[in-house]
Tab-separated table of C-alpha atoms and ligand atoms in Angstrom:
chain	number	residue	atom	x	y	z
A	137	MET	CA	123.427	99.307	49.118
A	138	SER	CA	126.484	97.444	51.089
A	139	ILE	CA	125.437	94.946	53.763
A	140	SER	CA	127.093	97.312	56.622
A	141	GLN	CA	125.202	100.134	55.272
A	142	ALA	CA	122.118	98.364	55.528
A	143	VAL	CA	122.234	97.330	59.054
A	144	SER	CA	123.621	101.137	59.941
A	145	ASP	CA	120.140	102.176	57.900
A	146	LYS	CA	118.370	99.495	59.975
A	147	SER	CA	119.532	100.267	63.519
A	148	SER	CA	119.600	104.606	62.930
A	149	SER	CA	115.709	103.914	62.068
A	150	GLU	CA	115.214	101.697	65.102
A	151	TYR	CA	117.260	104.086	66.903
A	152	ALA	CA	115.251	107.029	65.544
A	153	ILE	CA	111.972	104.596	66.793
A	154	GLU	CA	113.500	104.210	70.118
A	155	LYS	CA	113.970	107.924	70.766
A	156	ARG	CA	110.402	108.454	70.287
A	157	LEU	CA	108.994	105.671	72.395
A	158	GLN	CA	108.234	105.662	76.038
A	159	ILE	CA	106.149	103.040	77.530
A	160	GLU	CA	105.401	102.822	81.305
A	161	TYR	CA	103.644	100.267	82.844
A	162	LEU	CA	101.360	101.111	85.823
A	163	ILE	CA	100.681	97.251	86.473
A	164	ASN	CA	102.580	94.256	86.054
A	165	PRO	CA	101.053	91.397	84.137
A	166	ALA	CA	100.494	89.503	87.631
A	167	SER	CA	98.476	92.230	89.163
A	168	VAL	CA	95.798	92.098	86.283
A	169	LEU	CA	95.407	88.496	86.635
A	170	PRO	CA	92.187	88.449	89.016
A	171	GLU	CA	91.889	86.767	92.004
A	172	GLY	CA	88.762	85.358	91.145
A	173	SER	CA	86.703	86.889	93.827
A	174	ASP	CA	84.534	88.601	90.936
A	175	VAL	CA	83.634	85.090	89.819
A	176	VAL	CA	82.604	83.929	93.477
A	177	LYS	CA	80.275	86.922	93.775
A	178	GLY	CA	78.717	86.584	90.371
A	179	LEU	CA	78.087	82.670	90.383
A	180	SER	CA	76.671	83.005	93.965
A	181	GLN	CA	73.933	85.951	93.257
A	182	SER	CA	70.603	84.828	91.979
A	183	GLN	CA	70.533	85.650	88.691
A	184	LYS	CA	74.095	84.436	88.013
A	185	THR	CA	76.538	86.725	85.989
A	186	LEU	CA	79.980	86.566	85.092
A	187	PRO	CA	82.204	89.978	84.471
A	188	PRO	CA	83.374	90.455	80.492
A	189	ARG	CA	86.431	91.037	80.820
A	190	TYR	CA	86.991	86.785	81.327
A	191	PHE	CA	86.062	86.711	77.494
A	192	TYR	CA	89.400	88.254	76.450
A	193	ASP	CA	91.919	85.579	76.849
A	194	ASP	CA	93.800	84.901	73.584
A	195	LYS	CA	91.414	82.972	71.589
A	196	GLY	CA	88.293	85.162	73.214
A	197	SER	CA	90.339	88.112	71.978
A	198	GLN	CA	90.828	86.633	68.340
A	199	LEU	CA	87.005	85.849	68.187
A	200	PHE	CA	86.705	89.297	68.958
A	201	GLU	CA	88.501	90.563	66.135
A	202	GLN	CA	86.068	87.967	64.228
A	203	ILE	CA	83.163	89.167	65.554
A	204	CYS	CA	84.113	92.534	64.301
A	205	GLU	CA	84.399	91.394	60.496
A	206	LEU	CA	81.227	89.768	60.632
A	207	PRO	CA	78.423	90.819	58.148
A	208	GLU	CA	75.944	91.554	61.020
A	209	TYR	CA	78.088	93.319	63.253
A	210	TYR	CA	77.944	96.647	62.055
A	211	PRO	CA	79.229	98.847	64.743
A	212	THR	CA	82.817	98.469	64.005
A	213	ARG	CA	82.712	99.075	60.379
A	214	THR	CA	80.285	101.685	61.187
A	215	GLU	CA	82.547	103.708	63.299
A	216	ALA	CA	85.681	103.239	61.316
A	217	ALA	CA	83.295	104.734	58.242
A	218	ILE	CA	82.071	107.973	60.101
A	219	LEU	CA	86.145	108.146	61.273
A	220	ARG	CA	87.275	108.087	57.869
A	221	GLU	CA	84.357	110.765	57.001
A	222	ARG	CA	85.518	113.064	59.593
A	223	ALA	CA	88.729	112.860	60.793
A	224	ALA	CA	89.978	115.965	58.899
A	225	GLU	CA	87.050	117.653	60.752
A	226	ILE	CA	87.846	116.371	64.090
A	227	ALA	CA	91.399	117.261	63.862
A	228	ARG	CA	90.671	120.873	62.748
A	229	MET	CA	88.455	121.091	65.839
A	230	THR	CA	90.445	119.642	67.965
A	231	GLY	CA	94.485	121.200	66.861
A	232	ALA	CA	97.638	119.999	67.341
A	233	GLY	CA	97.826	118.160	70.810
A	234	GLU	CA	98.082	114.908	72.363
A	235	ILE	CA	95.649	111.752	71.657
A	236	VAL	CA	94.603	109.560	74.525
A	237	GLU	CA	93.188	106.424	73.846
A	238	LEU	CA	91.627	104.147	76.237
A	239	GLY	CA	91.607	100.277	75.305
A	240	SER	CA	94.133	100.898	72.039
A	241	GLY	CA	94.243	97.488	70.965
A	242	SER	CA	96.063	97.023	67.810
A	243	SER	CA	95.274	100.950	67.191
A	244	THR	CA	93.583	100.337	64.009
A	245	LYS	CA	90.866	102.949	64.263
A	246	THR	CA	93.463	105.084	65.147
A	247	ARG	CA	95.736	105.445	62.099
A	248	ILE	CA	92.296	107.154	60.532
A	249	LEU	CA	92.671	110.094	63.094
A	250	LEU	CA	96.833	109.904	62.894
A	251	ASP	CA	96.588	110.158	58.912
A	252	ALA	CA	94.485	113.429	59.383
A	253	TYR	CA	96.540	115.309	61.909
A	254	GLU	CA	99.502	114.166	59.884
A	255	LYS	CA	97.871	115.696	56.659
A	256	LEU	CA	97.630	119.416	58.632
A	257	SER	CA	101.131	118.972	59.606
A	258	TYR	CA	100.396	118.787	63.423
A	259	PRO	CA	103.068	117.216	65.557
A	260	LEU	CA	101.422	114.687	67.437
A	261	ARG	CA	102.090	112.755	70.768
A	262	TYR	CA	99.840	109.310	70.816
A	263	LEU	CA	99.068	107.990	74.547
A	264	PRO	CA	97.719	104.499	74.094
A	265	ILE	CA	96.429	103.061	77.141
A	266	ASP	CA	95.546	99.220	77.471
A	267	VAL	CA	96.442	96.095	80.032
A	268	SER	CA	98.042	94.168	77.186
A	269	GLY	CA	101.845	95.012	76.963
A	270	GLY	CA	102.701	93.024	74.149
A	271	ILE	CA	99.871	94.274	71.896
A	272	LEU	CA	100.273	98.237	72.891
A	273	GLU	CA	104.398	97.988	72.154
A	274	SER	CA	104.213	95.788	68.971
A	275	SER	CA	101.530	98.452	67.684
A	276	ALA	CA	103.460	101.548	69.251
A	277	ARG	CA	106.682	100.378	67.167
A	278	GLN	CA	104.336	99.914	63.951
A	279	LEU	CA	102.869	103.536	64.128
A	280	LEU	CA	106.332	105.007	64.843
A	281	ALA	CA	107.559	103.016	61.609
A	282	ASP	CA	104.578	104.152	59.868
A	283	TYR	CA	104.232	108.032	60.926
A	284	PRO	CA	107.948	109.453	61.351
A	285	SER	CA	107.272	112.420	63.703
A	286	LEU	CA	104.720	110.635	66.023
A	287	GLN	CA	105.704	110.369	69.613
A	288	VAL	CA	104.394	107.480	71.270
A	289	HIS	CA	103.856	107.370	75.375
A	290	GLY	CA	102.176	104.137	75.757
A	291	LEU	CA	100.604	102.962	79.093
A	292	VAL	CA	100.144	99.365	80.131
A	293	SER	CA	97.440	100.453	82.905
A	294	THR	CA	93.986	99.636	83.808
A	295	TYR	CA	91.333	102.246	82.628
A	296	GLU	CA	91.628	103.798	86.308
A	297	LEU	CA	95.325	103.793	87.363
A	298	ALA	CA	96.040	105.168	83.613
A	299	LEU	CA	93.218	108.410	84.325
A	300	GLN	CA	95.100	109.174	87.427
A	301	ARG	CA	98.432	109.018	86.122
A	302	LEU	CA	97.330	111.505	83.413
A	303	LYS	CA	96.462	114.094	85.991
A	304	SER	CA	99.776	114.740	86.828
A	305	ALA	CA	101.451	113.828	83.589
A	306	TRP	CA	103.170	115.571	80.710
A	307	GLN	CA	100.421	117.900	79.563
A	308	SER	CA	101.612	120.575	77.391
A	309	GLN	CA	99.100	121.179	74.479
A	310	SER	CA	95.366	120.357	74.498
A	311	ARG	CA	94.345	116.746	74.781
A	312	THR	CA	92.078	114.513	73.265
A	313	ILE	CA	90.403	111.099	74.783
A	314	CYS	CA	89.335	108.519	72.622
A	315	PHE	CA	86.968	106.050	73.514
A	316	LEU	CA	85.543	104.076	71.071
A	317	GLY	CA	84.165	100.967	69.957
A	318	SER	CA	80.788	101.626	72.339
A	319	THR	CA	82.955	99.908	75.070
A	320	LEU	CA	81.134	102.593	77.515
A	321	GLY	CA	77.532	100.332	76.512
A	322	ASN	CA	79.281	97.494	78.497
A	323	LEU	CA	79.194	99.431	81.810
A	324	ASN	CA	76.006	99.573	83.687
A	325	PRO	CA	74.850	102.854	84.470
A	326	GLN	CA	76.498	103.182	87.960
A	327	GLU	CA	80.086	102.124	86.322
A	328	CYS	CA	79.051	104.427	83.579
A	329	ASP	CA	78.983	107.275	86.003
A	330	VAL	CA	82.193	106.311	87.959
A	331	PHE	CA	83.780	105.807	84.593
A	332	LEU	CA	82.891	109.235	83.069
A	333	SER	CA	83.566	111.114	86.729
A	334	GLN	CA	87.089	109.670	86.342
A	335	ILE	CA	87.683	110.879	82.573
A	336	THR	CA	86.543	114.142	83.639
A	337	ALA	CA	88.948	114.481	86.547
A	338	ALA	CA	91.661	113.486	84.007
A	339	MET	CA	90.803	116.375	82.132
A	340	GLU	CA	92.114	120.019	81.982
A	341	ALA	CA	89.674	122.707	81.052
A	342	GLY	CA	89.554	123.088	76.989
A	343	ASP	CA	90.555	118.820	76.768
A	344	TYR	CA	88.250	117.288	74.509
A	345	LEU	CA	86.335	113.548	74.417
A	346	LEU	CA	85.867	111.553	71.418
A	347	LEU	CA	83.103	108.924	72.217
A	348	GLY	CA	81.871	106.405	69.963
A	349	PHE	CA	78.500	104.723	70.913
A	350	ASP	CA	75.814	102.523	69.718
A	351	LEU	CA	72.283	103.670	69.269
A	352	GLN	CA	69.120	102.362	69.792
A	353	LYS	CA	67.409	100.490	66.350
A	354	ALA	CA	64.938	97.597	65.100
A	355	LYS	CA	65.074	94.698	67.460
A	356	ASP	CA	66.149	92.581	64.282
A	357	LEU	CA	69.216	94.203	63.509
A	358	LEU	CA	70.703	94.107	67.257
A	359	SER	CA	69.410	90.726	67.163
A	360	SER	CA	71.232	89.189	64.600
A	361	ALA	CA	74.503	91.544	65.440
A	362	TYR	CA	74.530	89.340	68.475
A	363	ASN	CA	73.451	85.713	67.179
A	364	ASP	CA	75.346	85.872	63.776
A	365	SER	CA	74.796	82.956	61.388
A	366	GLN	CA	78.750	81.578	61.376
A	367	GLY	CA	77.953	81.140	65.583
A	368	VAL	CA	81.521	83.116	66.209
A	369	THR	CA	79.398	85.144	68.816
A	370	ALA	CA	78.061	82.068	70.664
A	371	ALA	CA	81.672	80.816	70.516
A	372	PHE	CA	83.105	83.916	72.276
A	373	ASN	CA	80.809	83.852	74.899
A	374	LEU	CA	81.178	80.082	75.290
A	375	ASN	CA	84.691	80.733	75.503
A	376	MET	CA	84.771	82.236	78.543
A	377	LEU	CA	83.866	78.696	80.416
A	378	HIS	CA	86.548	77.376	78.879
A	379	HIS	CA	88.536	80.378	80.333
A	380	LEU	CA	87.465	80.076	83.572
A	381	ASN	CA	88.223	76.255	83.538
A	382	ARG	CA	91.842	76.806	82.548
A	383	ARG	CA	92.454	79.714	85.142
A	384	PHE	CA	90.452	78.119	88.102
A	385	GLU	CA	90.950	74.816	87.517
A	386	GLY	CA	86.914	74.259	86.773
A	387	ASN	CA	84.752	71.444	85.131
A	388	PHE	CA	82.205	73.409	83.160
A	389	ASP	CA	81.101	71.221	80.217
A	390	THR	CA	81.224	73.708	77.533
A	391	THR	CA	78.208	71.486	75.522
A	392	GLN	CA	76.146	71.715	78.283
A	393	PHE	CA	75.665	75.658	77.899
A	394	GLU	CA	74.038	77.486	74.944
A	395	HIS	CA	74.482	80.980	73.980
A	396	TRP	CA	71.211	83.426	74.538
A	397	ALA	CA	71.173	86.703	73.160
A	398	PHE	CA	68.793	89.076	73.177
A	399	TYR	CA	67.486	92.557	73.091
A	400	ASN	CA	65.998	93.770	76.207
A	401	GLU	CA	64.035	96.782	74.557
A	402	SER	CA	62.574	98.504	77.655
A	403	GLY	CA	66.280	98.489	79.108
A	404	HIS	CA	67.614	99.622	75.800
A	405	GLN	CA	70.343	96.976	75.950
A	406	VAL	CA	71.504	93.548	74.306
A	407	GLU	CA	72.098	91.001	77.033
A	408	MET	CA	74.038	88.009	76.606
A	409	HIS	CA	73.715	84.747	78.248
A	410	LEU	CA	74.779	81.252	78.540
A	411	ARG	CA	72.045	79.166	79.485
A	412	SER	CA	72.540	75.601	81.314
A	413	THR	CA	71.044	73.040	79.107
A	414	ARG	CA	70.150	70.692	82.234
A	415	SER	CA	70.410	70.568	85.706
A	416	GLN	CA	73.946	70.281	86.569
A	417	THR	CA	77.148	70.954	89.239
A	418	VAL	CA	80.294	72.782	88.097
A	419	HIS	CA	83.213	72.799	90.566
A	420	LEU	CA	86.036	75.389	90.213
A	421	ARG	CA	88.899	73.833	92.029
A	422	ALA	CA	91.157	76.967	92.640
A	423	LEU	CA	88.103	78.833	94.055
A	424	ASN	CA	86.825	75.936	96.191
A	425	LEU	CA	83.557	76.928	94.519
A	426	THR	CA	80.782	74.863	93.868
A	427	VAL	CA	77.754	76.047	91.601
A	428	ASP	CA	74.673	74.337	90.804
A	429	PHE	CA	72.270	75.009	87.798
A	430	ALA	CA	68.961	74.425	86.988
A	431	PRO	CA	67.620	73.468	83.547
A	432	GLY	CA	67.156	76.761	81.661
A	433	GLU	CA	69.083	79.026	84.333
A	434	THR	CA	71.396	81.470	82.927
A	435	ILE	CA	74.520	83.194	83.304
A	436	LEU	CA	74.575	86.846	82.523
A	437	THR	CA	77.858	87.466	80.466
A	438	GLU	CA	77.347	91.050	79.296
A	439	ILE	CA	75.383	93.858	78.778
A	440	SER	CA	75.246	96.016	75.764
A	441	ARG	CA	73.486	99.547	75.977
A	442	LYS	CA	72.186	101.297	73.183
A	443	PHE	CA	72.036	104.822	73.679
A	444	ASP	CA	70.241	107.994	72.532
A	445	ILE	CA	71.868	110.925	70.886
A	446	ASN	CA	70.352	113.473	72.983
A	447	THR	CA	70.276	111.183	76.346
A	448	MET	CA	73.902	111.120	75.650
A	449	LYS	CA	74.615	114.791	74.957
A	450	GLN	CA	72.752	115.727	78.406
A	451	GLU	CA	74.378	113.449	80.304
A	452	LEU	CA	77.874	114.795	79.078
A	453	GLN	CA	76.566	118.606	79.560
A	454	SER	CA	75.787	117.933	83.060
A	455	ARG	CA	79.559	116.822	83.813
A	456	GLY	CA	80.625	120.080	82.067
A	457	LEU	CA	81.738	118.271	78.952
A	458	VAL	CA	80.057	120.426	76.286
A	459	PRO	CA	78.835	118.506	73.100
A	460	LEU	CA	80.572	120.409	70.048
A	461	GLN	CA	79.103	118.132	67.111
A	462	VAL	CA	77.556	114.512	66.705
A	463	TRP	CA	78.421	112.798	63.474
A	464	THR	CA	76.332	109.487	62.458
A	465	ASP	CA	76.277	107.308	59.336
A	466	ILE	CA	73.691	107.448	57.000
A	467	ASN	CA	71.492	105.087	58.667
A	468	GLN	CA	71.836	106.460	62.265
A	469	TRP	CA	73.288	103.316	63.822
A	470	PHE	CA	76.306	104.623	65.628
A	471	GLY	CA	77.242	108.022	67.293
A	472	LEU	CA	80.723	109.721	67.176
A	473	LEU	CA	80.656	112.637	69.675
A	474	LEU	CA	83.001	115.082	70.275
A	475	CYS	CA	83.088	117.274	73.966
A	476	GLN	CA	85.144	120.319	75.187
A	477	LEU	CA	85.469	120.088	79.213
A	478	GLN	CA	84.059	123.674	79.684
A	479	THR	CA	86.857	126.373	80.184
B	214	AVI	C1	83.585	95.481	73.044
B	214	AVI	N1	81.849	95.328	72.712
B	214	AVI	C2	81.715	97.119	72.605
B	214	AVI	C3	81.028	94.470	72.555
B	214	AVI	C4	79.564	95.197	72.286
B	214	AVI	O1	79.068	94.977	71.268
B	214	AVI	O2	79.058	95.152	73.028
B	214	AVI	C5	81.330	93.086	72.501
B	214	AVI	C6	80.662	91.992	71.881
B	214	AVI	N2	79.873	91.086	72.343
B	214	AVI	C7	79.502	90.522	71.112
B	214	AVI	N3	79.728	91.245	70.301
B	214	AVI	C8	80.562	92.139	70.568
């Protein structure tokens, strides 16, 4: 092949990708940078809390990727295995249409679904939604290179804005909204209620929701999943303090806090805290905030709720989301549920 031919082949394949790619920014990067009122509010309560979104700076996102590979952290690989086993069935049940993915990240699990739709020769549009424009765009380009008949319309957006946008947008065929990874479990019941209402408001009758959720199980398994032997989850939790120091000119001494995670059996949720090992005072200059910690006092950084299949089905059914099928793994550790908005 001559150099000019290679150049023209490359540019024609890039052109083919450009034609199939659309990325819409509903937020600009600055608008997702929280101004810190949530930190002030959380650290001023008697049970101090910090929003889990502060886990995810660059380092935190890398640590989360590592968590997903840990031997003790079963959710990611269990959900992926269920998807691999059931993708063809899911594709047949939903038929051709649009796949919307909330929190698409690197779109790794999506490939399992896309492969199944491709095998059935379904023309497909994929709508990834993520607050990180960089990751969304690079994974969209990679998908377009690997799936020649795919169209991608990415939304760089919060879930809330994207769900509002979906209501008015482009729908020609039925839609399947995917919310995987049990991220629903990181919302408390009130937040979950609001979020499910936003999802259903974005759907047309007949559209599908594919939901991944972690199931209730023995305490020891859950405890080791959030207290891994390599200390990656501890580093992930403590990294939140580094992130706050950088972002808000803080002076948290991360050697004076320790990771503490346990399963609260009656609340059916793992709780992750950062525990102060001594009496100390922390300043966050950019927020004009001073916080005192007693020895042993904790900051709640995350809840991770564990669900029961029947309760989840009833919850969805009560919103007009009719459960069609629930798939689990052999141990019943993780659930994948397909439901359809009542016609
Ligand atoms: C993102 N989310 C579903 C994870 C979970 O299991 O709740 C976050 C996580 N926290 C510690 N390990 C993983």
